[in-house]
PDB file of N, CA and C in Angstrom:
ATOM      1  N   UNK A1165       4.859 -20.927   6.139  1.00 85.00           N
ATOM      2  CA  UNK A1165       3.583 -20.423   5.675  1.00 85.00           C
ATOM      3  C   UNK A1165       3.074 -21.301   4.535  1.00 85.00           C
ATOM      4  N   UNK A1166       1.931 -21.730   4.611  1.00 93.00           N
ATOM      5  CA  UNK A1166       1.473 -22.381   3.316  1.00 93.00           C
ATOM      6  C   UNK A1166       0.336 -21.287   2.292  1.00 93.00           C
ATOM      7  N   UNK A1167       0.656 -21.315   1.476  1.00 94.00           N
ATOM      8  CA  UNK A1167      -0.083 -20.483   0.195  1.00 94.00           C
ATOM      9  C   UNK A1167      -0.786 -21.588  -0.738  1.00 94.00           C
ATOM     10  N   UNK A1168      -1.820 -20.512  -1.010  1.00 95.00           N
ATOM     11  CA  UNK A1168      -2.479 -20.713  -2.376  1.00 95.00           C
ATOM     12  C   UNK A1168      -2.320 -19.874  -3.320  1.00 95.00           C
ATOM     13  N   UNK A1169      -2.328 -20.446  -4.860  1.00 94.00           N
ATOM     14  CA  UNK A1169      -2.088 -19.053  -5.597  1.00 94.00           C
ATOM     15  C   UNK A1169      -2.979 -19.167  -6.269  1.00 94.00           C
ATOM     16  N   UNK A1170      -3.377 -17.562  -6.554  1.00 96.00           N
ATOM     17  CA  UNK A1170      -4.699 -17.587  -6.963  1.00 96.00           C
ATOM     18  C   UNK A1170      -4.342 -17.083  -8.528  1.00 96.00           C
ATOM     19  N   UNK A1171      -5.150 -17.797  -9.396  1.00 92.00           N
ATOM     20  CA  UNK A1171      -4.783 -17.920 -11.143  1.00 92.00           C
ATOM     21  C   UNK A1171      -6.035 -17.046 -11.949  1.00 92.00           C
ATOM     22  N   UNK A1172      -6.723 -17.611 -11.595  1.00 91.00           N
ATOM     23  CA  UNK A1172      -8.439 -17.217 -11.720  1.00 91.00           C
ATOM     24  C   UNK A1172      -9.365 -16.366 -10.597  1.00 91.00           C
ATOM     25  N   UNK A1173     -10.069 -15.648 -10.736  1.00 92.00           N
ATOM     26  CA  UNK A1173     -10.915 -14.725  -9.801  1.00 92.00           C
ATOM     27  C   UNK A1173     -11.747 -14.302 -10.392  1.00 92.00           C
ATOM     28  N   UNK A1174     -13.119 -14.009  -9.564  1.00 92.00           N
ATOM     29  CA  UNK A1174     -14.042 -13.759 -10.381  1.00 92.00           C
ATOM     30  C   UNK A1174     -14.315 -12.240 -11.205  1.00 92.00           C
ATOM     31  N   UNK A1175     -13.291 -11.371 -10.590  1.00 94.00           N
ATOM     32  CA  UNK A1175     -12.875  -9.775 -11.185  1.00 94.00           C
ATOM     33  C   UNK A1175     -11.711  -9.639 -12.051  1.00 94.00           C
ATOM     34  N   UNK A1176     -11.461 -11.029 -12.284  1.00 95.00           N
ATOM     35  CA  UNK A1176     -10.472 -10.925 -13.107  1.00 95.00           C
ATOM     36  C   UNK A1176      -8.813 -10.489 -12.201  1.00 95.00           C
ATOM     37  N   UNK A1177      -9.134 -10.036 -10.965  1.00 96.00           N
ATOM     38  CA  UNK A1177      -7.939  -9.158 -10.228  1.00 96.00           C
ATOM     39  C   UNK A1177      -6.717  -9.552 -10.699  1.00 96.00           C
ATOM     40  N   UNK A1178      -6.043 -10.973 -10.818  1.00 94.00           N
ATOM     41  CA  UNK A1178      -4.942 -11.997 -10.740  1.00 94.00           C
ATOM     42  C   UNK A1178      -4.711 -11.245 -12.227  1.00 94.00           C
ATOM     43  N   UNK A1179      -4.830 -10.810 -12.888  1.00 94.00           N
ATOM     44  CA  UNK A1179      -4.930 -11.068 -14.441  1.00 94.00           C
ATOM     45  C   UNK A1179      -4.405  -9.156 -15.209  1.00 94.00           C
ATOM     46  N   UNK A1180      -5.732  -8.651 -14.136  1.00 94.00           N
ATOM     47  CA  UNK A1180      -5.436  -7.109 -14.545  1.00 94.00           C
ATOM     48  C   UNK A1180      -3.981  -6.255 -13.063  1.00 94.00           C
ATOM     49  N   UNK A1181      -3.683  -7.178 -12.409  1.00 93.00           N
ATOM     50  CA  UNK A1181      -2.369  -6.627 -11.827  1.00 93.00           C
ATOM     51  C   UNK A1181      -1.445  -6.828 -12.567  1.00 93.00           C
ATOM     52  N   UNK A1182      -1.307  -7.679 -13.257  1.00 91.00           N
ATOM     53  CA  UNK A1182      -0.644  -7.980 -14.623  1.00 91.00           C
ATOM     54  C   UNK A1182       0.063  -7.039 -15.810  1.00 91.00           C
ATOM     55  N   UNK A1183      -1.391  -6.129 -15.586  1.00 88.00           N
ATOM     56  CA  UNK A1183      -1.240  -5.030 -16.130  1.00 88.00           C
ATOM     57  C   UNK A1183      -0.516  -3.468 -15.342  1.00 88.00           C
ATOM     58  N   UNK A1184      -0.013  -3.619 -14.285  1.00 87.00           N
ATOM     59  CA  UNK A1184       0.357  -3.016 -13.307  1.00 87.00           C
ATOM     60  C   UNK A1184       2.043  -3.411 -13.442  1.00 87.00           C
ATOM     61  N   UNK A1185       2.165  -4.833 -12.955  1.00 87.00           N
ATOM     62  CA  UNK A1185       3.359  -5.194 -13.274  1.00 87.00           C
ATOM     63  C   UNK A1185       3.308  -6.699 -13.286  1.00 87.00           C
ATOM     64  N   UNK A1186       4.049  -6.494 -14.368  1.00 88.00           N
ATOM     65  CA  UNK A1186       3.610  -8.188 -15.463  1.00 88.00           C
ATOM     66  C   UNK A1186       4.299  -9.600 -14.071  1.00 88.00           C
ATOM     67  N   UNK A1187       5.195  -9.185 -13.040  1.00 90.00           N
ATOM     68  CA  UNK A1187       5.484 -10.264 -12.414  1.00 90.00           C
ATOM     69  C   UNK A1187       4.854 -10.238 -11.259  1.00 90.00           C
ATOM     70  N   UNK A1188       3.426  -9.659 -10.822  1.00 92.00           N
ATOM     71  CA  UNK A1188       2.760  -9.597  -9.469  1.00 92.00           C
ATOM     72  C   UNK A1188       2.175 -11.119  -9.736  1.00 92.00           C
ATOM     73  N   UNK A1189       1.834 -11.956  -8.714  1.00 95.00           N
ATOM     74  CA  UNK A1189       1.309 -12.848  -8.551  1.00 95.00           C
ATOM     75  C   UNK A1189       0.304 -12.751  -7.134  1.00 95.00           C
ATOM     76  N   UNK A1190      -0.808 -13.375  -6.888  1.00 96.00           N
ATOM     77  CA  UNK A1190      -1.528 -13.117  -6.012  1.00 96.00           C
ATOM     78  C   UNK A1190      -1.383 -14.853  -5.232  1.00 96.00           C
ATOM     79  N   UNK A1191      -1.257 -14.435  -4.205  1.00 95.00           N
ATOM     80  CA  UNK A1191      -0.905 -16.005  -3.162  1.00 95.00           C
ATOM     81  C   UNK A1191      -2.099 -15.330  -2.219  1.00 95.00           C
ATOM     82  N   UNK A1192      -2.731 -16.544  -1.605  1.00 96.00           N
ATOM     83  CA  UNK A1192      -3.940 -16.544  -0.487  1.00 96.00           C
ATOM     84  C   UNK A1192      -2.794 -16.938   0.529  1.00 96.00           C
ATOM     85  N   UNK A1193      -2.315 -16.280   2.089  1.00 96.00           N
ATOM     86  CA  UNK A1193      -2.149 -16.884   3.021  1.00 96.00           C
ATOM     87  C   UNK A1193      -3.324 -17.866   3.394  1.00 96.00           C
ATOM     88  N   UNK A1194      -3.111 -19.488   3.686  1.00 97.00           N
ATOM     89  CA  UNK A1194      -3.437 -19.983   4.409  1.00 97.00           C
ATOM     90  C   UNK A1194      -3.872 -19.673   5.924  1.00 97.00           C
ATOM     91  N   UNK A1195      -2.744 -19.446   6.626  1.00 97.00           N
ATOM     92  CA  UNK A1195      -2.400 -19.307   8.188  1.00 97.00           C
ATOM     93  C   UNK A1195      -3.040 -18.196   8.478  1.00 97.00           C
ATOM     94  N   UNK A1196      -2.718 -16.723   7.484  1.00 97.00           N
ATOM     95  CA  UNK A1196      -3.345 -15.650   8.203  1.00 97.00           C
ATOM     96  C   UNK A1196      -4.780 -15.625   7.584  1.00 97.00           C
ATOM     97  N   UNK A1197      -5.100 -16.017   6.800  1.00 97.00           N
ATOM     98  CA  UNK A1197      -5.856 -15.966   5.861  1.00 97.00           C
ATOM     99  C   UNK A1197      -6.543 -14.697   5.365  1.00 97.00           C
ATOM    100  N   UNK A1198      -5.387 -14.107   4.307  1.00 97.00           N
ATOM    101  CA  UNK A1198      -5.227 -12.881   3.720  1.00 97.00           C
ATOM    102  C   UNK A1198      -4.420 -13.044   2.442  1.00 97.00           C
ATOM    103  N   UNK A1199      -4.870 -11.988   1.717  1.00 97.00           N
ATOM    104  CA  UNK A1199      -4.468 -12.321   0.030  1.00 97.00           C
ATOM    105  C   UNK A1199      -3.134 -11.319   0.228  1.00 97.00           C
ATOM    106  N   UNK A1200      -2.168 -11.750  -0.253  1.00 96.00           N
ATOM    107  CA  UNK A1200      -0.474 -11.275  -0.395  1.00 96.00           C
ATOM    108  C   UNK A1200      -0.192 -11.319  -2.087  1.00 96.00           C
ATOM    109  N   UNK A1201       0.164  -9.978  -2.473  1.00 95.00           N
ATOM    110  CA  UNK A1201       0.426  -9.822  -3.974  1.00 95.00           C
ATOM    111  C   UNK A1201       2.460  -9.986  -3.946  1.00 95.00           C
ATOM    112  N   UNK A1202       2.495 -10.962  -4.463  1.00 94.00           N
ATOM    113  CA  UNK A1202       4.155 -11.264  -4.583  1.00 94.00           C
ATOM    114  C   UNK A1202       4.514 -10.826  -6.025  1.00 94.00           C
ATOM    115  N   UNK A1203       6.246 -11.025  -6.229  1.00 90.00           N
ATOM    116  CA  UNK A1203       6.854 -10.835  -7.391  1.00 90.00           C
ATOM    117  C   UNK A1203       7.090 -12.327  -7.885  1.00 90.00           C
ATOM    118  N   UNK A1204       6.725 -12.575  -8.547  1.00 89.00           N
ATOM    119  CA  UNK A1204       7.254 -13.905  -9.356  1.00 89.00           C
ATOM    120  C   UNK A1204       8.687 -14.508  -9.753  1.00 89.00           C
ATOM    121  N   UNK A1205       9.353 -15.433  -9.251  1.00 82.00           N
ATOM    122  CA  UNK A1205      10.593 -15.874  -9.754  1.00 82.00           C
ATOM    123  C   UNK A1205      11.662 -14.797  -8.778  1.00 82.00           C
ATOM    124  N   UNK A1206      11.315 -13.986  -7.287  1.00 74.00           N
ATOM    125  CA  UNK A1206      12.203 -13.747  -7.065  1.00 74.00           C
ATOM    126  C   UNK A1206      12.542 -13.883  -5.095  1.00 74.00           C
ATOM    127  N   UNK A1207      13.412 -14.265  -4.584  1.00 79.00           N
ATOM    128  CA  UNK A1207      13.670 -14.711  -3.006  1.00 79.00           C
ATOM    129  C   UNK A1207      13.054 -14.563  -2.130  1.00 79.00           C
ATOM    130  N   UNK A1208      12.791 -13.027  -2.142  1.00 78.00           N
ATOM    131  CA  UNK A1208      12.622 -12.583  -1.554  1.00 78.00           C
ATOM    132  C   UNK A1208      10.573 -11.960  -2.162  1.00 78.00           C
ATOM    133  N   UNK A1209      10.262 -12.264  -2.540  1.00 88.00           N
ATOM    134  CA  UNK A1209       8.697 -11.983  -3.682  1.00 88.00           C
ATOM    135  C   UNK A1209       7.709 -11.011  -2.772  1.00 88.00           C
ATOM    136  N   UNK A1210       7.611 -11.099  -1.648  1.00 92.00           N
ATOM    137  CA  UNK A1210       6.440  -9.878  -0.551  1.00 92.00           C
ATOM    138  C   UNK A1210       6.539  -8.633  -1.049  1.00 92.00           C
ATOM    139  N   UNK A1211       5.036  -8.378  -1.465  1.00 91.00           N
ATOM    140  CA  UNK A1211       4.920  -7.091  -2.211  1.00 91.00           C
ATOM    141  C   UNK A1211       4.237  -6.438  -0.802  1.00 91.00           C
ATOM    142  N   UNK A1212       2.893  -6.882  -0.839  1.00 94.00           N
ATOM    143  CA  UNK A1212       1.968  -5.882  -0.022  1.00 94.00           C
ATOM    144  C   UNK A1212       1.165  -7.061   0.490  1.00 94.00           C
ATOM    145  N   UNK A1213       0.434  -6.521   1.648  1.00 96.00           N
ATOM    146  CA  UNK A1213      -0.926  -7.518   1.500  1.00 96.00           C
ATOM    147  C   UNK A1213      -2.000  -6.836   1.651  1.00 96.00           C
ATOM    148  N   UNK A1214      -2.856  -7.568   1.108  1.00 96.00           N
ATOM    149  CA  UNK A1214      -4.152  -6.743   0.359  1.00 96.00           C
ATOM    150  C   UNK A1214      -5.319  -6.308   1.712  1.00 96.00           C
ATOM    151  N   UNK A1215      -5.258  -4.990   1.284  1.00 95.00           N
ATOM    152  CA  UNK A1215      -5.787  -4.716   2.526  1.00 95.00           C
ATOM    153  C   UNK A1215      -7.512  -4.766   2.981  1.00 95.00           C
ATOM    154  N   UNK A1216      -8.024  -6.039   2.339  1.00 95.00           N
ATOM    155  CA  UNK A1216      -9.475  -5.797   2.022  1.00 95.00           C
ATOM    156  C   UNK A1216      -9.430  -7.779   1.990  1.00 95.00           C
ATOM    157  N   UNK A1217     -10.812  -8.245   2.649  1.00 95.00           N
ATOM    158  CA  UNK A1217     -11.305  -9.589   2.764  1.00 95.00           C
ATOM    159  C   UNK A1217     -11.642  -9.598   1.048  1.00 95.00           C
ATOM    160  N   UNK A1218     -11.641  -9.144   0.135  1.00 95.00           N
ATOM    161  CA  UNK A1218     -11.752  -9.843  -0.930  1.00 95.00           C
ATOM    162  C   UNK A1218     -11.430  -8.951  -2.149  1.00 95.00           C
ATOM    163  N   UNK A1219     -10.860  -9.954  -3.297  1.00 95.00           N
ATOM    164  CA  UNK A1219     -10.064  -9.469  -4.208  1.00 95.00           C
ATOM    165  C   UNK A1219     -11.448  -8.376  -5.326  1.00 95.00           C
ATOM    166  N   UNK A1220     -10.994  -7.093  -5.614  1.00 95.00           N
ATOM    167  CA  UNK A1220     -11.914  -6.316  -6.245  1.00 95.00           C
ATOM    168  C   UNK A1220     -11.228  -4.936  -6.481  1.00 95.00           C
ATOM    169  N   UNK A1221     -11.874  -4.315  -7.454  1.00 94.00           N
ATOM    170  CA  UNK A1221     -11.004  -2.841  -8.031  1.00 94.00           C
ATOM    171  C   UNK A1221     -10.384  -2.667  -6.598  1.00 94.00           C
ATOM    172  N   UNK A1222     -10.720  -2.300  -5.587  1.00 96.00           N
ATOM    173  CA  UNK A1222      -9.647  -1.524  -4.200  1.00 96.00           C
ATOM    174  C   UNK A1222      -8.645  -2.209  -4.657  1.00 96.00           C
ATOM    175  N   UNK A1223      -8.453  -3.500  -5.224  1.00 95.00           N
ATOM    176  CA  UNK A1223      -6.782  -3.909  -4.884  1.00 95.00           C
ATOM    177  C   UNK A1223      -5.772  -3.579  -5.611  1.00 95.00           C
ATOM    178  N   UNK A1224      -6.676  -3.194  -7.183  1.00 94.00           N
ATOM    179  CA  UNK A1224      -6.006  -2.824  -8.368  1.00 94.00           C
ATOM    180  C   UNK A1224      -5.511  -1.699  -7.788  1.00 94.00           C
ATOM    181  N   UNK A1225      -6.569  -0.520  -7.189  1.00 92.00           N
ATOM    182  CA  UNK A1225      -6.369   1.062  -6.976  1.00 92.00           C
ATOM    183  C   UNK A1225      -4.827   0.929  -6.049  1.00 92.00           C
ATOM    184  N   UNK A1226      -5.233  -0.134  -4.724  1.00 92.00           N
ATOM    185  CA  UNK A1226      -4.218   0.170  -4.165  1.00 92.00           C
ATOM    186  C   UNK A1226      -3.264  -0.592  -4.653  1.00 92.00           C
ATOM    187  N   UNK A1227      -2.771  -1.544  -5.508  1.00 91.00           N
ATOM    188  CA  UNK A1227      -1.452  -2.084  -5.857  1.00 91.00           C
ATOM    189  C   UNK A1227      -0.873  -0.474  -6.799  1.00 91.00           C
ATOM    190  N   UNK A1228      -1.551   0.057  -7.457  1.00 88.00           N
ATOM    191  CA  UNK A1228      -1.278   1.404  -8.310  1.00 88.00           C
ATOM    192  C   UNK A1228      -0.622   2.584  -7.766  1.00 88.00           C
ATOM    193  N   UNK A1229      -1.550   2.457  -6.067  1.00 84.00           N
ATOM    194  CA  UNK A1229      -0.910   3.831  -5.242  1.00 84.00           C
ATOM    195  C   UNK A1229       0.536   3.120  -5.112  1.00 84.00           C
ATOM    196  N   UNK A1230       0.986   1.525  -4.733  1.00 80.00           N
ATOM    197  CA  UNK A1230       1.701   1.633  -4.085  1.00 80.00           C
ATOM    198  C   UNK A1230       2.973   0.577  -4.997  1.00 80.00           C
ATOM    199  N   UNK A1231       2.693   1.195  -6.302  1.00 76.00           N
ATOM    200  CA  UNK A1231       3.685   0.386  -7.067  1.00 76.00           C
ATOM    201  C   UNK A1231       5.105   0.897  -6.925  1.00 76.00           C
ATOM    202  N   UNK A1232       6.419   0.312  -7.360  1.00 68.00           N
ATOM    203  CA  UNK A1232       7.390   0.832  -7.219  1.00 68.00           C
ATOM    204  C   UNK A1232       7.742   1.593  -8.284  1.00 68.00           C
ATOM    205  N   UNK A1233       6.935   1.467  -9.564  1.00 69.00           N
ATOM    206  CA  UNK A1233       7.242   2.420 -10.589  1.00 69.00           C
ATOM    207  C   UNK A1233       7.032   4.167 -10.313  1.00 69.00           C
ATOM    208  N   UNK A1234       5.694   4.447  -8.542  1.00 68.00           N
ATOM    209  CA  UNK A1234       5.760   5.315  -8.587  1.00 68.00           C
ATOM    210  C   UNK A1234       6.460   6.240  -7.180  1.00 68.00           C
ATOM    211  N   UNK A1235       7.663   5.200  -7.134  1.00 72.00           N
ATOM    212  CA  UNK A1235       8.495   5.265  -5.840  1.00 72.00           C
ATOM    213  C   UNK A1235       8.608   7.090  -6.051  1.00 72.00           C
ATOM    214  N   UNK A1236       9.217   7.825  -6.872  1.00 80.00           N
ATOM    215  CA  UNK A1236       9.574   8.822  -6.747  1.00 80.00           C
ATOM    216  C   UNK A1236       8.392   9.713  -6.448  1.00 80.00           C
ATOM    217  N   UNK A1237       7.350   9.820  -6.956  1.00 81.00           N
ATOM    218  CA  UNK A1237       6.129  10.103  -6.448  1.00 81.00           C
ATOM    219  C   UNK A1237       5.661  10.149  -5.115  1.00 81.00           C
ATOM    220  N   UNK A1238       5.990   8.908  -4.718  1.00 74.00           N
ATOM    221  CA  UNK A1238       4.985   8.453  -2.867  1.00 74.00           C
ATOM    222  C   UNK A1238       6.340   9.293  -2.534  1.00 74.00           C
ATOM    223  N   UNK A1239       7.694   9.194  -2.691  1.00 81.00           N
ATOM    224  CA  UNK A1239       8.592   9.451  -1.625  1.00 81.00           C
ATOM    225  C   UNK A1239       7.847  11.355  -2.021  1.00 81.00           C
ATOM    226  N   UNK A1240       8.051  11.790  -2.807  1.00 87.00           N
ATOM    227  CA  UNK A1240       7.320  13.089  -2.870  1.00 87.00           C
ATOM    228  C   UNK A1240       6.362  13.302  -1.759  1.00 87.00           C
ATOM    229  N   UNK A1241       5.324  12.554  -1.798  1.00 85.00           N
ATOM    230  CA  UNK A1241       4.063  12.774  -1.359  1.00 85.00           C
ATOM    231  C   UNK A1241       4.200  12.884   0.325  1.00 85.00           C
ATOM    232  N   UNK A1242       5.353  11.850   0.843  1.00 86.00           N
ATOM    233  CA  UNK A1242       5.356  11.640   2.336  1.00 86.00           C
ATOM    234  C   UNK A1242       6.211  13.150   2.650  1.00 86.00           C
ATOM    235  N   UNK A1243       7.414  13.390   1.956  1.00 91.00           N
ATOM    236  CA  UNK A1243       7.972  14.548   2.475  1.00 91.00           C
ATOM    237  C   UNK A1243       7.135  16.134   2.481  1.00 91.00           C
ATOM    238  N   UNK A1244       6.222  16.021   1.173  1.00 93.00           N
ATOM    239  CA  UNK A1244       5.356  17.202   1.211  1.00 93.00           C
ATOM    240  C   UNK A1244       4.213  16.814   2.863  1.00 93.00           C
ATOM    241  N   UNK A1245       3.968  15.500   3.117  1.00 92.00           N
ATOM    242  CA  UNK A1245       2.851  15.382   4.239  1.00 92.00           C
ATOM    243  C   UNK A1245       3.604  15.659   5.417  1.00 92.00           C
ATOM    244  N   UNK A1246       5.050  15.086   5.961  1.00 94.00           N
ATOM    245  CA  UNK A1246       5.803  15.443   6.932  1.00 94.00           C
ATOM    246  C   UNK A1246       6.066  17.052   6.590  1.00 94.00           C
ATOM    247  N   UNK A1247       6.498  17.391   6.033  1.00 95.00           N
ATOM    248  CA  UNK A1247       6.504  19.394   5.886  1.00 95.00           C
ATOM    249  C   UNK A1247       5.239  19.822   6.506  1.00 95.00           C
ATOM    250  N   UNK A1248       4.008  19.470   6.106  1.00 94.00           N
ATOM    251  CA  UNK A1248       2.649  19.944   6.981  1.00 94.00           C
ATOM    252  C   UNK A1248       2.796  19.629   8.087  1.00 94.00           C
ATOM    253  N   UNK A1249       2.858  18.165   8.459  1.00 94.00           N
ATOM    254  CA  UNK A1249       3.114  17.918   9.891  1.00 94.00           C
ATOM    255  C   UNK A1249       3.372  18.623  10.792  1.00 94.00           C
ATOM    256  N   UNK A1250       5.399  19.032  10.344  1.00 94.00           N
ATOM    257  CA  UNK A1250       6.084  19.857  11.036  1.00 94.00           C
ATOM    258  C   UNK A1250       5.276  21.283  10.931  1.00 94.00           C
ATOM    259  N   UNK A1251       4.950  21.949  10.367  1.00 95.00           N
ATOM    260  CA  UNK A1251       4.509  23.166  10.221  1.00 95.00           C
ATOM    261  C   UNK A1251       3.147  23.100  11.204  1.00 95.00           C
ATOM    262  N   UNK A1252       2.474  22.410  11.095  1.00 94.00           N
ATOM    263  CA  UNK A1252       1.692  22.169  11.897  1.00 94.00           C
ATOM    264  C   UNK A1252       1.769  22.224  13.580  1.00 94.00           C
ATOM    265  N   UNK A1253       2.879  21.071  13.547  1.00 94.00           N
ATOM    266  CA  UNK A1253       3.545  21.061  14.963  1.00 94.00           C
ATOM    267  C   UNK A1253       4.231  22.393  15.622  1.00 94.00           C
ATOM    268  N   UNK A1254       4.639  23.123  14.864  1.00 94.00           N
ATOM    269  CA  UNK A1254       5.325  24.296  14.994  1.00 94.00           C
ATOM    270  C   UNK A1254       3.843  25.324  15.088  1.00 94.00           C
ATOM    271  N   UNK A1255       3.281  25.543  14.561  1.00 94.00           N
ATOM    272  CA  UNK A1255       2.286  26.186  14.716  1.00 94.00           C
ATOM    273  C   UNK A1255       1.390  25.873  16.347  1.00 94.00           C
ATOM    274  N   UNK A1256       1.331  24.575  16.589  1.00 93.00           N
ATOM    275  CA  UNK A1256       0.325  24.507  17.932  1.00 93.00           C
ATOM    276  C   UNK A1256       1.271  24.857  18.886  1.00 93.00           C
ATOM    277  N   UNK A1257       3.093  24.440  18.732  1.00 93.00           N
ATOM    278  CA  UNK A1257       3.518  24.724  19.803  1.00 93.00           C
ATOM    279  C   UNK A1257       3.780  26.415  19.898  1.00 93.00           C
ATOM    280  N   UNK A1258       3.261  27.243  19.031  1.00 92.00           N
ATOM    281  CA  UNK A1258       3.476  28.683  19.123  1.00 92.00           C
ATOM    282  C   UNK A1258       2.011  29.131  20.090  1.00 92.00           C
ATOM    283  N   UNK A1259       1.558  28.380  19.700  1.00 91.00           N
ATOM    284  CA  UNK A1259      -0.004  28.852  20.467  1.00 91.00           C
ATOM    285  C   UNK A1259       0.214  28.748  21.374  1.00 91.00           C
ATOM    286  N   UNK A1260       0.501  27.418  22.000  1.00 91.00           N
ATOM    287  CA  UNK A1260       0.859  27.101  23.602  1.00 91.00           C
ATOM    288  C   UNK A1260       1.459  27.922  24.234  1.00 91.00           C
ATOM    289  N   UNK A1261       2.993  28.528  23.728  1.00 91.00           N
ATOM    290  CA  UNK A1261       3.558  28.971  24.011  1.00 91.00           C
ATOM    291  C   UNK A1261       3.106  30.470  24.790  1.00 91.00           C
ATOM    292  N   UNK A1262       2.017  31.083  23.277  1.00 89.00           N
ATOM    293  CA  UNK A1262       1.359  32.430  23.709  1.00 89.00           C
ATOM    294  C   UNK A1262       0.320  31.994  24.850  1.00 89.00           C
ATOM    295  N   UNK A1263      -0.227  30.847  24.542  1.00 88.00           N
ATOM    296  CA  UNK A1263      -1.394  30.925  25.830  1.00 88.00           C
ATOM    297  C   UNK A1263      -0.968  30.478  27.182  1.00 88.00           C
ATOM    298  N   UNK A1264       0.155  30.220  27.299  1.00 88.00           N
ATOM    299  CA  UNK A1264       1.422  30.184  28.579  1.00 88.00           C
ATOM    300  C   UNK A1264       1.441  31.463  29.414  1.00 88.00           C
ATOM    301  N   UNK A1265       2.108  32.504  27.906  1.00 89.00           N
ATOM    302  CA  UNK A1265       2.466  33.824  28.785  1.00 89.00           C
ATOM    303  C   UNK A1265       1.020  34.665  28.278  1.00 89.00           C
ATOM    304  N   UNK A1266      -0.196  34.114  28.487  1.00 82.00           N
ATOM    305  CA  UNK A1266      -1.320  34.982  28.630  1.00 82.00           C
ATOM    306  C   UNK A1266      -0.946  36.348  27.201  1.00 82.00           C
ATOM    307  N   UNK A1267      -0.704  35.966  26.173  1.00 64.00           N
ATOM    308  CA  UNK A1267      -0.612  37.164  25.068  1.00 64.00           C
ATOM    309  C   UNK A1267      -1.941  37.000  24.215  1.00 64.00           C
TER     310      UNK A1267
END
């Protein structure tokens, strides 16, 4: 893969993720041509990739939803959304069930 890294932007983005977590770095894929927020100085560095054609508050918002400082949080958030799920799922298959035997 060849990268660019981006230092400067015109929202400042490169600068205020910084403020998120001081080792994010922002690389432009070349090849796919899509902005990838890495960790700095480490092997393995793939954070996320930015889910928007250009760098602007969405990226800050979403590097924030999806930082690892608020791992205990998101893992919260998915098990409270899978609990609805299931409850959910359990709920339509009760309906079915009644509108099976005509109740």
């Amino acid at each position: 893969m060849r990268y660019l890294k981006i230092e400067d932007d015109v929202y400042y983005i490169s600068n205020r993720l910084k403020e998120i977590d001081e080792k994010y770095v922002i690389l432009y894929n070349l090849d796919k041509k899509v902005y990838e927020v890495h960790i700095s100085g480490e092997r393995d560095s793939y954070c996320f990739t930015v889910p928007y054609s250009e760098l602007d508050g969405r990226t800050l918002f979403y590097a924030l939803k999806s930082a690892s400082s608020r791992r205990d949080e998101i893992i919260k958030e998915i098990e409270e959304n899978n609990q609805k799920l299931y409850e959910k799922s359990i709920k339509d298959q009760v309906k079915k069930i009644k509108e099976a035997l005509c109740l």
